[in-house]
Tab-separated table of C-alpha atoms in Angstrom:
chain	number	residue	atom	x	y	z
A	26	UNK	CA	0.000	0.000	0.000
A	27	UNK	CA	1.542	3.068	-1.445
A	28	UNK	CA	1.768	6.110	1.798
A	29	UNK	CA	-0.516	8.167	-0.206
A	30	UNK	CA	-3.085	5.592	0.355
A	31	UNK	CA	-1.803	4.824	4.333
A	32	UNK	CA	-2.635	8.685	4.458
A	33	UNK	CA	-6.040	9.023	2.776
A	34	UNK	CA	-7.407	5.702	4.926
A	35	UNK	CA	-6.067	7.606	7.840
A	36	UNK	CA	-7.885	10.656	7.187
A	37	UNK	CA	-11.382	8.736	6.264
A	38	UNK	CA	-11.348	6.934	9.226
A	39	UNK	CA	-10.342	9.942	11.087
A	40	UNK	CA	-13.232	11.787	9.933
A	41	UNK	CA	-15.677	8.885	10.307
A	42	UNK	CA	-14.544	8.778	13.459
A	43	UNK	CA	-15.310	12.650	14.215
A	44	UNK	CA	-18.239	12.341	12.802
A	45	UNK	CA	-19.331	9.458	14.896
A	46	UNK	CA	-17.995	11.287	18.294
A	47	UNK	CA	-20.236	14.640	16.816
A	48	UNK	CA	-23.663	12.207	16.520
A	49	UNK	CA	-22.854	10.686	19.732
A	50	UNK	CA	-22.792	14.083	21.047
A	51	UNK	CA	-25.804	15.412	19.509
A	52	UNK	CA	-27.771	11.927	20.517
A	53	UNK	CA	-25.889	11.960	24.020
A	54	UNK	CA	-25.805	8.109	23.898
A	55	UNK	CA	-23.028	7.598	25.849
A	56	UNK	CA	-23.192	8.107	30.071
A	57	UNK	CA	-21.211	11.220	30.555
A	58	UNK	CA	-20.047	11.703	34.212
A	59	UNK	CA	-20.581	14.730	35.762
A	60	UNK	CA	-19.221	16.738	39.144
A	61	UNK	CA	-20.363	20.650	39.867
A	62	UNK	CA	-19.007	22.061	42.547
A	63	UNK	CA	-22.421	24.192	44.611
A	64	UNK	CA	-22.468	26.127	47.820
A	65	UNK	CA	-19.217	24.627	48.885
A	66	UNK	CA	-20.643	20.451	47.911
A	67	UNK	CA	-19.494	18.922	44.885
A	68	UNK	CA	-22.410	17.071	43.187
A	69	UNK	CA	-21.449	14.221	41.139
A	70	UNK	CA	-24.168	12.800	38.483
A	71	UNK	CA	-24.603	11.743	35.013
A	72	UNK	CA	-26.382	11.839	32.246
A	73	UNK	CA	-27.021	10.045	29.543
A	74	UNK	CA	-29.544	10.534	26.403
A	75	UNK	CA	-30.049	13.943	27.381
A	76	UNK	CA	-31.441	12.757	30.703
A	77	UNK	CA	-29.901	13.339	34.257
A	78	UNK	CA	-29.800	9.709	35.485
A	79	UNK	CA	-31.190	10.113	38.945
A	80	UNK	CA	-29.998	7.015	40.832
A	81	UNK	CA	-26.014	8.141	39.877
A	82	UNK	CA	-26.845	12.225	41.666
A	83	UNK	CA	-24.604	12.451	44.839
A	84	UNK	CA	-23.395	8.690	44.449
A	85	UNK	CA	-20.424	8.954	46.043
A	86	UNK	CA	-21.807	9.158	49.426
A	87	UNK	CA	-22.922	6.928	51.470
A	88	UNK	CA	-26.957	6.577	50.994
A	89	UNK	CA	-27.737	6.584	55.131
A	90	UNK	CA	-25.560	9.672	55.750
A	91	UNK	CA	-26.756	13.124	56.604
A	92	UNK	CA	-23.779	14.196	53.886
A	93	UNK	CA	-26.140	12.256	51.046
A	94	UNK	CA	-29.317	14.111	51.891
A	95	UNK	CA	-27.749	17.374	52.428
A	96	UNK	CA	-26.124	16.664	48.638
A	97	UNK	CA	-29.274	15.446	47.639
A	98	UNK	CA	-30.707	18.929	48.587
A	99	UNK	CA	-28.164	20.817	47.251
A	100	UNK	CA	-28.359	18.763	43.954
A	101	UNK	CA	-31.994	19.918	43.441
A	102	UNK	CA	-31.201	22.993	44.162
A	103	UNK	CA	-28.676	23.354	41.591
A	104	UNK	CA	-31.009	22.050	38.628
A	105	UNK	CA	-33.298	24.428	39.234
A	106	UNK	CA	-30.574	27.420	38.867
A	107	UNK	CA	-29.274	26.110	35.931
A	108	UNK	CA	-32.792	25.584	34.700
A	109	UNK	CA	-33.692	28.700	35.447
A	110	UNK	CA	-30.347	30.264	34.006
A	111	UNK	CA	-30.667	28.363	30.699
A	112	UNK	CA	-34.271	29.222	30.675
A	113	UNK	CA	-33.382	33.429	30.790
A	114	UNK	CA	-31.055	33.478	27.522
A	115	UNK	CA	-30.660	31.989	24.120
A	116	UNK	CA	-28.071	31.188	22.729
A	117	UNK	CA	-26.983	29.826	18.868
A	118	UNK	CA	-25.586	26.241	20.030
A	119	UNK	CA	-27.494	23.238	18.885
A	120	UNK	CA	-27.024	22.242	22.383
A	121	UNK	CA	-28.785	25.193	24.754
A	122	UNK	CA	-31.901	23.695	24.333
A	123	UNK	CA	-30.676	19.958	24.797
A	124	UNK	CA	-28.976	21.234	28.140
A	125	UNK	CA	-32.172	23.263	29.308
A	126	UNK	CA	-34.915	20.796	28.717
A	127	UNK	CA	-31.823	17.970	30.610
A	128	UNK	CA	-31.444	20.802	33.391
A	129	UNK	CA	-35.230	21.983	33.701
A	130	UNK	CA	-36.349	18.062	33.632
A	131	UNK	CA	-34.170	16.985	36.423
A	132	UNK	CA	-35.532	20.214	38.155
A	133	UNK	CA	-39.157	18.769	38.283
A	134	UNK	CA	-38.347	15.036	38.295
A	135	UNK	CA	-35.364	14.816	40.834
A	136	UNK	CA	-36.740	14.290	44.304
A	137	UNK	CA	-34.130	14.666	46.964
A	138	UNK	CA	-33.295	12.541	50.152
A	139	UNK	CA	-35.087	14.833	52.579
A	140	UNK	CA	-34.007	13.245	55.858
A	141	UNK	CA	-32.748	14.624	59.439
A	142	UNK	CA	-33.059	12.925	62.874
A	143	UNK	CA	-32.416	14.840	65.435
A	144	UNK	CA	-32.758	14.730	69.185
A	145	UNK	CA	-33.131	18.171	71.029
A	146	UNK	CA	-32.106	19.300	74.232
A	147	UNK	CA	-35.017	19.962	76.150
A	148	UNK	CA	-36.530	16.281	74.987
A	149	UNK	CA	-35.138	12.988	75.614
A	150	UNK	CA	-36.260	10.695	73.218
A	151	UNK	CA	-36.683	7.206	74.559
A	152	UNK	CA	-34.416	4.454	73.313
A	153	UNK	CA	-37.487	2.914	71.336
A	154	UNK	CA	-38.453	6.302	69.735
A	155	UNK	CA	-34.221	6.770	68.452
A	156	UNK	CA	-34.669	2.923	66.806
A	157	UNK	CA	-38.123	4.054	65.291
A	158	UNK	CA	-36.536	6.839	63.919
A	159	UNK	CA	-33.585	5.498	62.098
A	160	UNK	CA	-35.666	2.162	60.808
A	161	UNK	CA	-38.005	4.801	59.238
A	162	UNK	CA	-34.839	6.326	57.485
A	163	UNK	CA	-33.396	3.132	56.845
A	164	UNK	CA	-36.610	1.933	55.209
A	165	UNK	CA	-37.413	4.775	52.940
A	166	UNK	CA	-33.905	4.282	51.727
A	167	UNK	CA	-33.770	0.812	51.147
A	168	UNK	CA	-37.260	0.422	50.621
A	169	UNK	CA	-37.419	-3.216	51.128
A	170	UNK	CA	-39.702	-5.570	52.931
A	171	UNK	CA	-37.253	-6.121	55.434
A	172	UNK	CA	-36.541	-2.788	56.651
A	173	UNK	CA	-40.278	-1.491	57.085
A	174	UNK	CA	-41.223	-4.725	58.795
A	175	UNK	CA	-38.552	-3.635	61.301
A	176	UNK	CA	-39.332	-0.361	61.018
A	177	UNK	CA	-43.345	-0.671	61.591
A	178	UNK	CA	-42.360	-3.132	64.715
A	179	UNK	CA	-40.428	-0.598	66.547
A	180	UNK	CA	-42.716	1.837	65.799
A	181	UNK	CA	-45.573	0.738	66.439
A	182	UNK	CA	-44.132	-0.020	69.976
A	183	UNK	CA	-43.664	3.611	70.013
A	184	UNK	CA	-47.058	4.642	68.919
A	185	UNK	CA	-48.962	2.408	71.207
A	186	UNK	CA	-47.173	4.154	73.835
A	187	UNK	CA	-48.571	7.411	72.944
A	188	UNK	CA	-51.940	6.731	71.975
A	189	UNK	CA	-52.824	4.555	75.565
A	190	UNK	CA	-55.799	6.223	77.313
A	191	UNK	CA	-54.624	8.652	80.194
A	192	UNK	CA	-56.910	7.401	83.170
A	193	UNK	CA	-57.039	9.748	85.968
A	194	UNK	CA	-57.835	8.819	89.110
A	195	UNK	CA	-60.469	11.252	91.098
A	196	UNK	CA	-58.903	12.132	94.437
């Protein structure tokens, strides 16, 4: 093969190969990995067909840690700025609008992990309440059978508790 040849075969599969990498672009078919740093948290997700892929948001953290729903948060938070920002100007790019419908979709369609337990100081909760507490969190995280058996057992310790008829005694 003469290098005239070599060098043309080079150049068409070069170019097939760019223009494979552009439609892949355009289509967004391949996962693309994500991490913006917001209000001092960096948010990792991806996306992936023009769609934020909602399982991968904040995936680095541990599921059950205050640091996962705080990202969580902060992760909804910062789709709806971007929404809104891509929303409030045009711009010539093929891909504003791909980014802003991505953006403004995970805005509606993310729901964060909303999710605090806290025990304040002029209330001691009881050891039963703290397990009822964390099982509920543990449940709506894992959402298996499982966890909200164990978390309707120990609460419903709890609420029986609370709701048991206060006799008083005349004097």
């Amino acid at each position: 093969m003469s290098a005239s040849a070599i060098a043309l075969t080079a150049y068409i599969t070069a170019l097939g190969e760019s223009i494979q990498d552009v439609n892949d672009q355009r289509l967004s078919l391949t996962e693309t990995s994500l991490t913006i740093e917001y209000q001092d948290t960096y948010i990792p997700f991806s996306h992936s067909q023009w769609r934020v892929l909602n399982h991968t948001v904040c995936f680095d953290n541990d599921r059950n840690s205050p640091e996962y729903s705080d990202c969580t948060v902060k992760a909804k938070s910062l789709f709806n700025q971007i929404c809104s920002a891509l929303s409030n100007r045009t711009s010539p790019y093929w891909h504003h609008q791909n980014y802003k419908e991505m953006y403004c979709q995970a805005a509606v369609n993310f729901q964060p992990m909303v999710a605090t337990i806290s025990y304040g100081d002029s209330t001691q909760l009881s050891a039963q309440e703290k397990k009822c507490n964390q099982l509920i969190l543990k449940a709506l995280v894992n959402q298996d059978a499982k966890s909200i058996q164990e978390k309707n057992a120990a609460c419903d310790a709890v609420h029986s508790k609370s709701q048991a008829p206060v006799v008083n005694k005349p004097e």
